Amino acid sequence: MSKIRCTVAQLSPLTSGVTRVVLTPESQVPYRPGQYLQIWLSDEDKRPFSIASIAAQGQLELHIGGAVTDQYASQALAHLQQHSEITAEVGLGQAFWREHSQNPIILLAGGTGFSYVYSIAQAIAAAGVKRPVFLYWGVRDESALYHQTELAAWAATDEHYRFIPVVQNPTEQWQGRTGLVHEAILQDFVSLEAYDIYLAGPFAMAGVVRAAFLEQGGKREQMFADAFAYI
Ligand SMILES: Cc1cc2nc3c(=O)[nH]c(=O)nc-3n(C[C@H](O)[C@H](O)[C@H](O)COP(=O)(O)OP(=O)(O)OC[C@H]3O[C@@H](n4cnc5c(N)ncnc54)[C@H](O)[C@@H]3O)c2cc1C
């Protein structure tokens, strides 16, 4: 873990409710794909956010959002808007990508939990992994799928990768999967025993997913989520 000063280099909307944040650390900072950082609002108030980038990129990218009523995100964003420099603790969490495992991989994101799986997905692509990778991204509305085009292109260029967006409240035009994201996975895999499963999203989702996946053969030691430490 490294505590470091960062310049707020960019705040730009990904959707009406999610902001892309780019931080430039004062020196290169190590972290693993799937780890998170904490933004220090004060000495007593530190907010964790998954790092969407990978260390080779130099800058730190975050996706901050969620429900409009959610002060967790809005207070952190206000802090970033009001300060050109902030303090962050980088390289936290145990749910990072297990690069040396040979198991096929399921990445499960609920809403802004996408930030976490995006980091791992980029690391997988950079490492040229040649084993099955299934990226499921569940959102309430289609408009929240801010990286859909990129992910569909990624899946189209490599036979090992699949991208499955799952919309909870679809419009009539939506032609993809619907419902809760973990239920789509339960439908698609008779057993989850063989898979390394990385997941991030609302705490309530993490609890539901853990119980349901264990029931469907998932191995606890092959399921990774920092939310498990909070629930
Ligand atoms: C270590 C850590 C890192 C964090 N990183 C971030 C971050 O990078 N960015 C950020 O904004 N916040 C982050 N948070 C805070 C928190 O995790 C987010 O507020 C949360 O992921 C926001 O989800 P959402 O509102 O986007 O999802 P929602 O829009 O509420 O849900 C998206 C989808 O998730 C599934 N889902 C939701 N609830 C349930 C349920 N009860 N049962 C089954 N499925 C469900 C559904 O498929 C739904 O469509 C982090 C928290 C911690 C502890």
CSV table of C-alpha atoms and ligand atoms in Angstrom, one decimal:
chain,number,residue,atom,x,y,z
A,1,MET,CA,0.0,0.0,0.0
A,2,SER,CA,1.3,3.5,-0.9
A,3,LYS,CA,0.0,6.8,0.4
A,4,ILE,CA,0.5,9.4,-2.3
A,5,ARG,CA,-0.4,12.9,-3.4
A,6,CYS,CA,-2.3,13.0,-6.8
A,7,THR,CA,-3.3,15.8,-9.1
A,8,VAL,CA,-6.9,15.7,-10.3
A,9,ALA,CA,-6.2,15.6,-14.0
A,10,GLN,CA,-9.7,14.9,-15.3
A,11,LEU,CA,-13.4,14.7,-14.3
A,12,SER,CA,-15.7,13.8,-17.2
A,13,PRO,CA,-19.1,12.2,-17.4
A,14,LEU,CA,-19.4,8.6,-18.6
A,15,THR,CA,-23.2,8.6,-18.1
A,16,SER,CA,-25.5,11.1,-16.4
A,17,GLY,CA,-24.7,9.4,-13.1
A,18,VAL,CA,-21.2,8.1,-13.4
A,19,THR,CA,-18.0,10.2,-13.6
A,20,ARG,CA,-14.6,9.2,-15.0
A,21,VAL,CA,-11.9,10.5,-12.8
A,22,VAL,CA,-8.2,10.6,-13.8
A,23,LEU,CA,-5.6,11.2,-11.2
A,24,THR,CA,-1.9,11.8,-11.8
A,25,PRO,CA,0.2,10.5,-8.9
A,26,GLU,CA,3.3,12.5,-8.0
A,27,SER,CA,5.4,9.4,-8.7
A,28,GLN,CA,4.8,6.0,-10.2
A,29,VAL,CA,2.7,3.9,-7.9
A,30,PRO,CA,2.4,0.1,-7.9
A,31,TYR,CA,-0.9,-1.8,-7.7
A,32,ARG,CA,-2.4,-5.0,-9.0
A,33,PRO,CA,-5.3,-5.3,-11.5
A,34,GLY,CA,-8.5,-5.4,-9.4
A,35,GLN,CA,-7.2,-3.4,-6.4
A,36,TYR,CA,-8.7,-0.3,-5.0
A,37,LEU,CA,-7.6,3.1,-3.6
A,38,GLN,CA,-8.9,5.2,-0.9
A,39,ILE,CA,-9.5,8.9,-1.4
A,40,TRP,CA,-8.8,10.8,1.8
A,41,LEU,CA,-11.7,13.3,2.4
A,42,SER,CA,-10.1,13.8,5.8
A,43,ASP,CA,-8.0,11.8,8.3
A,44,GLU,CA,-11.1,10.1,9.5
A,45,ASP,CA,-13.0,9.8,6.3
A,46,LYS,CA,-11.5,7.6,3.5
A,47,ARG,CA,-13.6,6.3,0.7
A,48,PRO,CA,-12.6,3.2,-1.3
A,49,PHE,CA,-12.9,3.2,-5.1
A,50,SER,CA,-11.8,0.4,-7.5
A,51,ILE,CA,-9.0,1.4,-9.9
A,52,ALA,CA,-10.2,1.0,-13.5
A,53,SER,CA,-6.7,1.4,-15.0
A,54,ILE,CA,-3.7,-0.9,-14.9
A,55,ALA,CA,-0.3,0.2,-13.4
A,56,ALA,CA,1.5,0.4,-16.8
A,57,GLN,CA,-0.8,3.3,-17.7
A,58,GLY,CA,0.8,5.6,-15.1
A,59,GLN,CA,-2.4,7.5,-14.3
A,60,LEU,CA,-5.1,6.2,-12.1
A,61,GLU,CA,-8.6,6.0,-13.5
A,62,LEU,CA,-11.8,5.7,-11.4
A,63,HIS,CA,-15.5,5.4,-12.2
A,64,ILE,CA,-17.5,7.1,-9.5
A,65,GLY,CA,-21.3,7.0,-9.5
A,66,GLY,CA,-24.3,5.1,-8.4
A,67,ALA,CA,-27.6,6.2,-7.1
A,68,VAL,CA,-28.3,9.9,-7.1
A,69,THR,CA,-29.1,9.8,-3.4
A,70,ASP,CA,-25.8,8.0,-2.7
A,71,GLN,CA,-23.7,10.4,-0.7
A,72,TYR,CA,-20.8,7.9,-0.7
A,73,ALA,CA,-20.1,8.9,-4.3
A,74,SER,CA,-21.3,12.5,-4.4
A,75,GLN,CA,-19.3,13.6,-1.4
A,76,ALA,CA,-16.1,12.1,-2.9
A,77,LEU,CA,-16.8,13.8,-6.2
A,78,ALA,CA,-17.4,17.1,-4.5
A,79,HIS,CA,-14.0,16.7,-2.8
A,80,LEU,CA,-12.4,16.0,-6.2
A,81,GLN,CA,-14.1,19.1,-7.7
A,82,GLN,CA,-12.9,21.3,-4.9
A,83,HIS,CA,-9.3,20.2,-4.7
A,84,SER,CA,-6.7,20.2,-7.5
A,85,GLU,CA,-4.6,17.9,-5.4
A,86,ILE,CA,-5.8,15.0,-3.2
A,87,THR,CA,-4.3,12.3,-1.0
A,88,ALA,CA,-4.9,8.6,-1.9
A,89,GLU,CA,-3.8,5.3,-0.5
A,90,VAL,CA,-3.2,3.0,-3.5
A,91,GLY,CA,-2.9,-0.8,-3.8
A,92,LEU,CA,-5.5,-2.0,-1.4
A,93,GLY,CA,-7.6,-5.1,-1.4
A,94,GLN,CA,-7.1,-8.9,-1.8
A,95,ALA,CA,-9.5,-9.4,-4.7
A,96,PHE,CA,-6.8,-8.8,-7.4
A,97,TRP,CA,-6.3,-10.9,-10.5
A,98,ARG,CA,-4.6,-14.3,-9.9
A,99,GLU,CA,-2.5,-14.1,-13.0
A,100,HIS,CA,-0.9,-17.6,-12.6
A,101,SER,CA,-4.1,-19.6,-12.2
A,102,GLN,CA,-5.0,-21.7,-15.2
A,103,ASN,CA,-8.8,-21.7,-14.5
A,104,PRO,CA,-11.3,-20.1,-16.9
A,105,ILE,CA,-12.5,-16.8,-15.6
A,106,ILE,CA,-15.8,-15.1,-14.9
A,107,LEU,CA,-15.8,-11.4,-14.4
A,108,LEU,CA,-19.1,-10.1,-12.8
A,109,ALA,CA,-19.8,-6.4,-12.5
A,110,GLY,CA,-22.9,-4.8,-11.0
A,111,GLY,CA,-23.2,-1.1,-12.0
A,112,THR,CA,-20.0,0.8,-11.2
A,113,GLY,CA,-18.5,-2.5,-10.0
A,114,PHE,CA,-17.5,-2.4,-13.7
A,115,SER,CA,-14.4,-0.3,-12.8
A,116,TYR,CA,-13.0,-3.3,-11.0
A,117,VAL,CA,-13.6,-5.8,-13.8
A,118,TYR,CA,-12.3,-3.4,-16.4
A,119,SER,CA,-8.9,-3.3,-14.7
A,120,ILE,CA,-8.7,-7.1,-14.7
A,121,ALA,CA,-10.0,-7.3,-18.3
A,122,GLN,CA,-7.3,-4.9,-19.5
A,123,ALA,CA,-4.6,-6.9,-17.6
A,124,ILE,CA,-5.9,-10.1,-19.2
A,125,ALA,CA,-5.8,-8.6,-22.6
A,126,ALA,CA,-2.3,-7.1,-22.1
A,127,ALA,CA,-1.1,-10.5,-20.9
A,128,GLY,CA,-2.6,-12.3,-24.0
A,129,VAL,CA,-4.3,-14.9,-21.8
A,130,LYS,CA,-5.6,-17.7,-24.0
A,131,ARG,CA,-8.3,-19.3,-21.8
A,132,PRO,CA,-12.0,-18.6,-21.6
A,133,VAL,CA,-13.0,-15.2,-20.1
A,134,PHE,CA,-16.7,-14.3,-19.6
A,135,LEU,CA,-17.4,-10.7,-18.7
A,136,TYR,CA,-20.9,-10.1,-17.4
A,137,TRP,CA,-22.0,-6.5,-16.7
A,138,GLY,CA,-25.4,-6.0,-15.0
A,139,VAL,CA,-27.0,-2.5,-15.0
A,140,ARG,CA,-30.4,-1.2,-14.2
A,141,ASP,CA,-30.7,0.7,-17.6
A,142,GLU,CA,-29.0,0.4,-20.9
A,143,SER,CA,-27.6,3.9,-20.7
A,144,ALA,CA,-25.3,2.7,-17.9
A,145,LEU,CA,-23.3,0.5,-20.3
A,146,TYR,CA,-20.8,3.2,-21.0
A,147,HIS,CA,-18.1,0.8,-22.3
A,148,GLN,CA,-20.4,-1.5,-24.3
A,149,THR,CA,-18.9,-0.8,-27.7
A,150,GLU,CA,-15.4,-1.3,-26.6
A,151,LEU,CA,-16.1,-4.5,-24.8
A,152,ALA,CA,-18.1,-5.9,-27.8
A,153,ALA,CA,-15.2,-5.1,-30.1
A,154,TRP,CA,-12.8,-6.8,-27.6
A,155,ALA,CA,-14.9,-10.0,-27.6
A,156,ALA,CA,-15.2,-9.9,-31.4
A,157,THR,CA,-11.5,-9.9,-31.9
A,158,ASP,CA,-10.6,-12.9,-29.7
A,159,GLU,CA,-12.5,-16.2,-29.6
A,160,HIS,CA,-11.6,-16.7,-25.9
A,161,TYR,CA,-13.5,-13.7,-24.7
A,162,ARG,CA,-17.3,-13.2,-24.2
A,163,PHE,CA,-19.1,-10.1,-23.2
A,164,ILE,CA,-22.6,-10.4,-21.9
A,165,PRO,CA,-24.4,-7.2,-20.8
A,166,VAL,CA,-27.5,-7.8,-18.7
A,167,VAL,CA,-30.2,-5.1,-18.3
A,168,GLN,CA,-32.5,-5.1,-15.4
A,169,ASN,CA,-35.1,-2.7,-16.8
A,170,PRO,CA,-34.9,-3.1,-20.6
A,171,THR,CA,-36.5,-0.9,-23.2
A,172,GLU,CA,-38.4,-2.5,-26.0
A,173,GLN,CA,-35.4,-2.0,-28.3
A,174,TRP,CA,-33.0,-4.0,-26.0
A,175,GLN,CA,-32.2,-7.3,-27.6
A,176,GLY,CA,-29.8,-8.7,-25.1
A,177,ARG,CA,-30.1,-10.5,-21.7
A,178,THR,CA,-32.4,-9.2,-19.0
A,179,GLY,CA,-32.9,-9.5,-15.3
A,180,LEU,CA,-30.2,-9.7,-12.6
A,181,VAL,CA,-26.7,-10.3,-13.7
A,182,HIS,CA,-25.9,-13.2,-11.5
A,183,GLU,CA,-29.1,-15.0,-12.6
A,184,ALA,CA,-27.8,-14.9,-16.1
A,185,ILE,CA,-24.7,-16.6,-15.0
A,186,LEU,CA,-26.6,-19.2,-13.1
A,187,GLN,CA,-28.6,-19.9,-16.3
A,188,ASP,CA,-25.5,-20.2,-18.4
A,189,PHE,CA,-23.3,-22.5,-16.3
A,190,VAL,CA,-24.5,-25.8,-15.0
A,191,SER,CA,-21.6,-25.8,-12.5
A,192,LEU,CA,-19.3,-23.0,-11.5
A,193,GLU,CA,-16.7,-25.4,-9.9
A,194,ALA,CA,-14.0,-24.9,-12.6
A,195,TYR,CA,-14.0,-21.1,-12.6
A,196,ASP,CA,-12.1,-18.3,-11.0
A,197,ILE,CA,-14.9,-15.7,-10.3
A,198,TYR,CA,-14.1,-12.0,-9.7
A,199,LEU,CA,-17.0,-9.8,-8.7
A,200,ALA,CA,-17.8,-6.2,-7.7
A,201,GLY,CA,-21.0,-4.2,-7.2
A,202,PRO,CA,-23.4,-3.2,-4.5
A,203,PHE,CA,-22.9,-5.0,-1.2
A,204,ALA,CA,-26.3,-6.5,-1.3
A,205,MET,CA,-25.5,-8.1,-4.7
A,206,ALA,CA,-22.2,-9.5,-3.4
A,207,GLY,CA,-24.0,-11.4,-0.6
A,208,VAL,CA,-26.6,-12.8,-2.9
A,209,VAL,CA,-24.1,-13.8,-5.5
A,210,ARG,CA,-21.8,-15.6,-3.0
A,211,ALA,CA,-24.7,-17.7,-1.6
A,212,ALA,CA,-26.1,-18.5,-5.0
A,213,PHE,CA,-22.8,-19.4,-6.6
A,214,LEU,CA,-21.7,-21.7,-3.7
A,215,GLU,CA,-25.0,-23.5,-4.2
A,216,GLN,CA,-24.1,-23.9,-7.9
A,217,GLY,CA,-20.7,-25.5,-7.3
A,218,GLY,CA,-18.6,-22.3,-7.1
A,219,LYS,CA,-15.6,-22.7,-4.8
A,220,ARG,CA,-15.2,-20.1,-2.1
A,221,GLU,CA,-11.4,-20.0,-2.5
A,222,GLN,CA,-11.9,-19.2,-6.2
A,223,MET,CA,-14.3,-16.3,-5.6
A,224,PHE,CA,-12.8,-12.9,-5.2
A,225,ALA,CA,-14.5,-9.7,-4.0
A,226,ASP,CA,-13.4,-7.0,-1.6
A,227,ALA,CA,-17.1,-6.5,-0.7
A,228,PHE,CA,-16.9,-9.9,1.1
A,229,ALA,CA,-14.7,-8.2,3.8
A,230,TYR,CA,-17.6,-5.7,4.5
A,231,ILE,CA,-20.6,-8.0,4.6
B,1,LIG,C1,-13.7,-1.8,-2.1
B,1,LIG,C2,-14.8,-0.9,-2.7
B,1,LIG,C3,-14.6,-0.4,-4.0
B,1,LIG,C4,-15.7,0.4,-4.5
B,1,LIG,N1,-15.5,0.9,-5.7
B,1,LIG,C5,-16.4,1.8,-6.2
B,1,LIG,C6,-16.2,2.4,-7.5
B,1,LIG,O1,-15.2,2.2,-8.1
B,1,LIG,N2,-17.1,3.3,-7.9
B,1,LIG,C7,-18.3,3.5,-7.2
B,1,LIG,O2,-19.1,4.4,-7.6
B,1,LIG,N3,-18.5,3.0,-6.0
B,1,LIG,C8,-17.6,2.1,-5.5
B,1,LIG,N4,-17.8,1.5,-4.3
B,1,LIG,C9,-19.1,1.7,-3.6
B,1,LIG,C10,-20.2,0.6,-4.0
B,1,LIG,O3,-19.7,-0.6,-4.2
B,1,LIG,C11,-21.0,1.1,-5.1
B,1,LIG,O4,-21.7,2.2,-4.6
B,1,LIG,C12,-21.9,0.1,-5.8
B,1,LIG,O5,-21.1,-0.8,-6.5
B,1,LIG,C13,-22.7,0.9,-6.8
B,1,LIG,O6,-23.5,0.1,-7.5
B,1,LIG,P1,-24.5,0.7,-8.6
B,1,LIG,O7,-25.5,1.6,-7.9
B,1,LIG,O8,-23.8,1.2,-9.7
B,1,LIG,O9,-25.3,-0.7,-9.0
B,1,LIG,P2,-26.9,-0.8,-9.2
B,1,LIG,O10,-27.3,0.1,-10.3
B,1,LIG,O11,-27.6,-0.7,-7.9
B,1,LIG,O12,-27.0,-2.4,-9.6
B,1,LIG,C14,-26.4,-2.8,-10.9
B,1,LIG,C15,-26.8,-4.3,-11.1
B,1,LIG,O13,-26.3,-5.1,-10.0
B,1,LIG,C16,-27.1,-6.1,-9.7
B,1,LIG,N5,-27.7,-6.0,-8.3
B,1,LIG,C17,-27.9,-4.8,-7.6
B,1,LIG,N6,-28.4,-5.1,-6.4
B,1,LIG,C18,-28.6,-6.4,-6.4
B,1,LIG,C19,-29.2,-7.3,-5.4
B,1,LIG,N7,-29.6,-6.9,-4.2
B,1,LIG,N8,-29.2,-8.7,-5.7
B,1,LIG,C20,-28.8,-9.1,-6.9
B,1,LIG,N9,-28.2,-8.3,-7.8
B,1,LIG,C21,-28.2,-7.0,-7.6
B,1,LIG,C22,-28.3,-6.1,-10.7
B,1,LIG,O14,-27.9,-6.9,-11.8
B,1,LIG,C23,-28.3,-4.6,-11.1
B,1,LIG,O15,-28.9,-4.3,-12.3
B,1,LIG,C24,-16.8,0.7,-3.7
B,1,LIG,C25,-16.9,0.1,-2.4
B,1,LIG,C26,-15.9,-0.7,-1.9
B,1,LIG,C27,-16.1,-1.2,-0.6
